[in-house]
Amino acid sequence: MMASQEKTGKVLDVQHVTNLVTDVKSLFKGLVLLSNVLPVFTGLWLALYFTNASFLDHLGVVLLTLIGSTLVMGGALVLNNWYDADIDSVMERTKNRPTVTGTMSLKFVLLLGIALSVVGIVLLLFTTMEAVIYTFIGWFTYVFLYTMWAKRRYAFNTVVGSVSGAVTPLIGWSALDSSFHLVPIILFLILFIWQMPHTFAIAIKKLDEYKAAGVAILPVVRGINHTKWQNLFYIVCLLPLPFYLNSLGPTFITIATLLNIFWLFFSVYGFFMKDTVKWARINFIYSVNYIAILYTLMIVVTFF
């Protein structure tokens, strides 16, 4: 009997830990957070590469930048969950977040988001003021201008939100060197433009949920066909950008251009594809892999 109770207790403990990990991942939007860390590191790495600086000599700054920016971005995502708890309860993909289920109180989530943001900014103060400024711009844009102001009101909310994600390589670069350089500016533009078709794919895929939640995202306000045209426009805007990074070599330019051309053809094909949801799902998967490959490639080519 005792052994049975101990076994049951262990099962419950394991389940509790599993549920807690799931809640934390959901609260911090795990994949979103990780996808924002990569551009920060890419910015750091390329700043080291183009200034001929040693990674080990600047290891302290690299760690402070990565940890600090991750905490601030995590804080912003937590605050987004806190503010959006009402609409998250309506959407299928967000209804299990701890802010909706009640496993974490909204007060706790609010304080956690503020604390993470403050600690992250403090750590970044030990790098450069320019990195702090970019970090604050990203945080303020995401929390206030996107989450609290534009998301529920205006179809251009994606443009506003894209600024917060696009500053990440500027944070990394400016922690080591001035960002008034062509490379970090192009890194910013790539991320800014990429986020548009990436977000459109999510919105089309989950269109009914966004409608039910009252989010004024483009396909809800202007329709799917209009969104496809904008999707095509932004992908066309990506085409020339790799050529401004010719200092990374022909391998990078070739692969980046092929990625852009394939995405362009698939975007055009979307006008003829009957299953719009399937097209949006594939578009989303491609966009995620596109940015991961591109920003990883920027690092890899510096070794050759």
Coordinates of C-alpha atoms in Angstrom, one line a residue:
M1 CA 0.0 0.0 0.0
M2 CA 2.8 2.4 1.0
A3 CA 4.7 1.5 -2.2
S4 CA 1.6 2.2 -4.3
Q5 CA 1.2 5.6 -2.6
E6 CA 4.8 6.5 -3.2
K7 CA 4.5 5.5 -6.9
T8 CA 1.4 7.6 -7.3
G9 CA 3.1 10.6 -5.6
K10 CA 6.1 10.3 -8.0
V11 CA 3.7 10.2 -11.0
L12 CA 1.9 13.3 -9.7
D13 CA 5.3 15.1 -9.1
V14 CA 6.5 14.3 -12.6
Q15 CA 3.1 15.5 -14.0
H16 CA 3.4 18.7 -12.0
V17 CA 6.9 19.4 -13.3
T18 CA 5.8 18.6 -16.9
N19 CA 2.8 21.0 -16.6
L20 CA 5.0 23.7 -15.1
V21 CA 7.6 23.4 -17.9
T22 CA 4.7 23.6 -20.5
D23 CA 3.3 26.7 -18.8
V24 CA 6.7 28.4 -18.7
K25 CA 7.3 27.6 -22.4
S26 CA 3.9 29.0 -23.2
L27 CA 4.3 32.1 -21.1
F28 CA 7.7 32.9 -22.7
K29 CA 6.5 31.8 -26.2
G30 CA 9.6 29.6 -26.3
L31 CA 10.1 29.3 -30.1
V32 CA 9.5 33.1 -30.5
L33 CA 12.0 33.9 -27.9
L34 CA 14.7 31.6 -29.3
S35 CA 14.1 33.0 -32.8
N36 CA 14.9 36.5 -31.5
V37 CA 18.1 35.4 -29.8
L38 CA 19.6 34.1 -33.0
P39 CA 19.7 37.6 -34.7
V40 CA 21.2 39.1 -31.6
F41 CA 24.0 36.6 -31.8
T42 CA 24.4 37.1 -35.5
G43 CA 24.7 40.8 -35.0
L44 CA 27.4 40.2 -32.3
W45 CA 29.3 37.7 -34.4
L46 CA 29.4 39.9 -37.5
A47 CA 30.5 42.9 -35.5
L48 CA 33.4 40.9 -34.2
Y49 CA 34.1 39.7 -37.7
F50 CA 34.1 43.1 -39.5
T51 CA 36.1 44.8 -36.7
N52 CA 38.6 41.9 -36.6
A53 CA 38.0 41.6 -32.9
S54 CA 38.5 38.4 -30.8
F55 CA 35.5 36.5 -29.5
L56 CA 37.3 35.4 -26.4
D57 CA 38.5 38.9 -25.6
H58 CA 34.9 40.1 -25.7
L59 CA 33.3 37.0 -24.1
G60 CA 32.0 39.0 -21.2
V61 CA 30.2 41.6 -23.4
V62 CA 28.8 38.8 -25.6
L63 CA 27.3 37.0 -22.5
L64 CA 25.9 40.1 -21.0
T65 CA 24.3 41.1 -24.3
L66 CA 22.8 37.6 -24.9
I67 CA 21.5 37.2 -21.4
G68 CA 20.4 40.8 -21.0
S69 CA 18.5 41.0 -24.3
T70 CA 17.0 37.6 -23.8
L71 CA 15.6 38.7 -20.4
V72 CA 14.2 41.9 -21.9
M73 CA 12.6 40.1 -24.8
G74 CA 11.3 37.4 -22.4
G75 CA 9.8 40.2 -20.2
A76 CA 8.1 41.8 -23.3
L77 CA 6.6 38.5 -24.3
V78 CA 5.3 37.9 -20.7
L79 CA 3.8 41.3 -20.6
N80 CA 2.1 40.6 -24.0
N81 CA 0.6 37.5 -22.4
W82 CA -0.6 39.4 -19.4
Y83 CA -2.3 42.1 -21.5
D84 CA -3.8 39.7 -24.1
A85 CA -5.2 37.2 -21.6
D86 CA -8.8 38.1 -22.7
I87 CA -8.2 37.5 -26.4
D88 CA -6.0 34.5 -25.8
S89 CA -8.9 32.8 -24.2
V90 CA -10.8 33.0 -27.5
M91 CA -8.1 31.6 -29.7
E92 CA -7.5 27.9 -30.0
R93 CA -3.7 28.2 -30.2
T94 CA -3.4 30.3 -27.1
K95 CA -6.3 29.2 -24.8
N96 CA -3.9 26.9 -22.8
R97 CA -1.6 29.7 -21.8
P98 CA -1.2 29.9 -18.0
T99 CA -2.7 33.5 -18.1
V100 CA -5.9 31.9 -19.5
T101 CA -6.1 28.7 -17.5
G102 CA -5.3 30.5 -14.2
T103 CA -2.3 28.4 -13.2
M104 CA -0.4 31.7 -13.0
S105 CA -2.1 34.8 -11.6
L106 CA -2.2 37.9 -13.8
K107 CA -0.6 39.9 -11.0
F108 CA 2.3 37.5 -10.9
V109 CA 2.7 37.5 -14.7
L110 CA 2.7 41.3 -14.7
L111 CA 5.4 41.6 -12.0
L112 CA 7.5 38.8 -13.7
G113 CA 7.4 40.7 -17.0
I114 CA 8.4 43.9 -15.4
A115 CA 11.2 42.3 -13.3
L116 CA 12.7 40.4 -16.3
S117 CA 12.7 43.6 -18.4
V118 CA 14.4 45.7 -15.7
V119 CA 17.1 43.1 -14.9
G120 CA 17.8 42.7 -18.6
I121 CA 18.2 46.4 -19.1
V122 CA 20.5 46.6 -16.1
L123 CA 22.7 43.9 -17.5
L124 CA 22.9 45.7 -20.9
L125 CA 24.0 48.9 -19.2
F126 CA 27.4 47.1 -18.8
T127 CA 27.7 46.9 -22.6
T128 CA 27.0 50.1 -24.5
M129 CA 24.3 52.8 -24.2
E130 CA 23.5 52.3 -27.9
A131 CA 22.6 48.6 -27.2
V132 CA 20.4 49.7 -24.3
I133 CA 18.6 52.2 -26.6
Y134 CA 17.9 49.7 -29.3
T135 CA 16.7 47.2 -26.6
F136 CA 14.4 49.7 -25.1
I137 CA 13.0 50.7 -28.5
G138 CA 12.2 47.0 -29.2
W139 CA 10.6 46.5 -25.8
F140 CA 8.6 49.7 -25.9
T141 CA 7.4 49.1 -29.5
Y142 CA 6.3 45.6 -28.7
V143 CA 4.7 46.2 -25.3
F144 CA 3.1 49.6 -25.8
L145 CA 2.8 50.5 -29.5
Y146 CA 2.0 47.0 -30.7
T147 CA 0.3 45.1 -27.9
M148 CA -1.5 47.9 -26.1
W149 CA -2.2 50.3 -29.0
A150 CA -2.2 48.9 -32.6
K151 CA -2.9 45.2 -32.3
R152 CA -6.7 45.5 -31.7
R153 CA -7.3 48.7 -33.6
Y154 CA -5.3 49.0 -36.9
A155 CA -4.4 46.7 -39.8
F156 CA -0.9 48.1 -39.9
N157 CA -0.2 46.5 -36.5
T158 CA 2.1 44.0 -38.2
V159 CA 4.3 46.9 -39.4
V160 CA 4.5 48.3 -35.8
G161 CA 5.3 44.9 -34.3
S162 CA 7.9 44.2 -36.9
V163 CA 10.1 47.0 -35.6
S164 CA 10.5 45.3 -32.2
G165 CA 11.8 42.1 -33.9
A166 CA 14.0 43.8 -36.4
V167 CA 16.1 45.7 -33.8
T168 CA 17.6 42.5 -32.4
P169 CA 20.7 42.3 -34.7
L170 CA 21.2 46.0 -34.0
I171 CA 21.4 45.2 -30.2
G172 CA 24.0 42.6 -30.9
W173 CA 26.1 44.7 -33.2
S174 CA 26.0 47.9 -31.2
A175 CA 27.1 46.1 -28.0
L176 CA 30.5 45.9 -29.7
D177 CA 30.6 48.6 -32.3
S178 CA 28.6 51.5 -33.7
S179 CA 25.6 50.3 -35.7
F180 CA 26.0 53.1 -38.2
H181 CA 27.3 50.6 -40.7
L182 CA 25.7 49.0 -43.8
V183 CA 25.7 45.4 -42.5
P184 CA 23.6 45.9 -39.4
I185 CA 21.2 48.2 -41.3
I186 CA 20.6 45.4 -43.9
L187 CA 20.2 42.9 -41.1
F188 CA 17.5 45.1 -39.7
L189 CA 15.8 45.5 -43.0
I190 CA 15.8 41.8 -43.7
L191 CA 14.1 41.0 -40.4
F192 CA 11.7 43.9 -40.7
I193 CA 10.5 42.9 -44.2
W194 CA 10.5 39.1 -43.4
Q195 CA 8.2 39.5 -40.5
M196 CA 5.4 40.8 -42.8
P197 CA 4.8 37.6 -44.9
H198 CA 5.7 35.5 -41.9
T199 CA 2.9 37.1 -39.8
F200 CA 0.5 37.1 -42.7
A201 CA 0.9 33.3 -43.0
I202 CA 0.0 32.9 -39.4
A203 CA -3.0 35.2 -39.7
I204 CA -4.4 33.4 -42.8
K205 CA -3.8 30.0 -41.2
K206 CA -5.7 31.1 -38.0
L207 CA -8.1 33.6 -39.7
D208 CA -11.2 32.5 -37.9
E209 CA -9.5 32.7 -34.5
Y210 CA -8.3 36.2 -35.2
K211 CA -11.8 37.3 -36.2
A212 CA -13.3 35.8 -33.1
A213 CA -10.7 37.6 -30.9
G214 CA -11.2 40.9 -32.7
V215 CA -7.6 41.4 -33.7
A216 CA -7.4 43.9 -36.5
I217 CA -4.8 42.0 -38.6
L218 CA -4.6 42.6 -42.3
P219 CA -6.5 39.5 -43.7
V220 CA -9.3 40.2 -41.2
V221 CA -9.6 43.8 -42.2
R222 CA -8.8 43.7 -45.9
G223 CA -9.3 40.1 -46.9
I224 CA -7.1 37.2 -48.0
N225 CA -6.5 38.3 -51.6
H226 CA -5.3 41.8 -50.5
T227 CA -3.0 40.1 -48.0
K228 CA -1.5 37.8 -50.7
W229 CA -0.6 40.9 -52.8
Q230 CA 1.1 42.5 -49.8
N231 CA 2.8 39.2 -49.1
L232 CA 4.2 39.2 -52.6
F233 CA 5.3 42.9 -52.3
Y234 CA 7.3 42.3 -49.2
I235 CA 9.1 39.2 -50.7
V236 CA 10.0 41.2 -53.8
C237 CA 11.5 43.8 -51.4
L238 CA 13.8 41.1 -50.0
L239 CA 15.3 40.3 -53.4
P240 CA 18.0 43.0 -53.6
L241 CA 19.1 42.9 -49.9
P242 CA 21.6 40.0 -50.0
F243 CA 23.6 41.9 -52.6
Y244 CA 24.3 44.7 -50.1
L245 CA 26.1 42.0 -48.0
N246 CA 28.6 41.1 -50.7
S247 CA 31.3 41.3 -48.1
L248 CA 30.0 38.0 -46.9
G249 CA 31.0 36.4 -50.2
P250 CA 29.4 34.8 -53.2
T251 CA 28.2 31.6 -51.4
F252 CA 26.0 33.7 -49.1
I253 CA 24.6 35.8 -51.9
T254 CA 23.8 32.8 -54.0
I255 CA 22.0 30.8 -51.3
A256 CA 20.2 33.9 -50.0
T257 CA 19.0 34.8 -53.5
L258 CA 17.8 31.2 -54.2
L259 CA 15.9 31.3 -51.0
N260 CA 14.3 34.6 -52.0
I261 CA 13.4 33.4 -55.6
F262 CA 11.9 30.2 -54.4
W263 CA 9.8 32.1 -51.8
L264 CA 8.7 34.6 -54.6
F265 CA 7.6 31.7 -56.9
F266 CA 5.6 30.1 -54.0
S267 CA 4.0 33.5 -53.2
V268 CA 2.8 33.8 -56.8
Y269 CA 1.6 30.3 -56.8
G270 CA -0.6 31.2 -53.8
F271 CA -2.9 33.1 -56.1
F272 CA -3.7 29.9 -58.0
M273 CA -3.7 27.4 -55.0
K274 CA -7.3 26.6 -54.0
D275 CA -6.5 25.5 -50.5
T276 CA -5.5 28.9 -48.9
V277 CA -5.0 27.4 -45.4
K278 CA -2.6 24.8 -46.8
W279 CA -0.7 27.5 -48.7
A280 CA -0.5 29.7 -45.6
R281 CA 0.8 26.7 -43.5
I282 CA 3.5 25.9 -46.0
N283 CA 4.3 29.7 -46.3
F284 CA 4.7 29.8 -42.5
I285 CA 7.0 26.8 -42.3
Y286 CA 9.1 28.2 -45.2
S287 CA 9.4 31.6 -43.5
V288 CA 10.6 30.0 -40.2
N289 CA 13.3 28.0 -42.0
Y290 CA 14.2 30.9 -44.3
I291 CA 15.2 33.2 -41.4
A292 CA 16.9 30.5 -39.4
I293 CA 19.0 29.4 -42.5
L294 CA 19.8 33.0 -43.5
Y295 CA 21.0 34.2 -40.1
T296 CA 22.9 31.0 -39.4
L297 CA 24.5 31.2 -42.9
M298 CA 25.7 34.7 -42.1
I299 CA 27.8 33.2 -39.3
V300 CA 28.9 30.1 -41.1
V301 CA 30.4 31.9 -44.2
T302 CA 32.7 33.9 -41.9
F303 CA 34.7 30.7 -41.3
F304 CA 35.7 30.3 -45.0

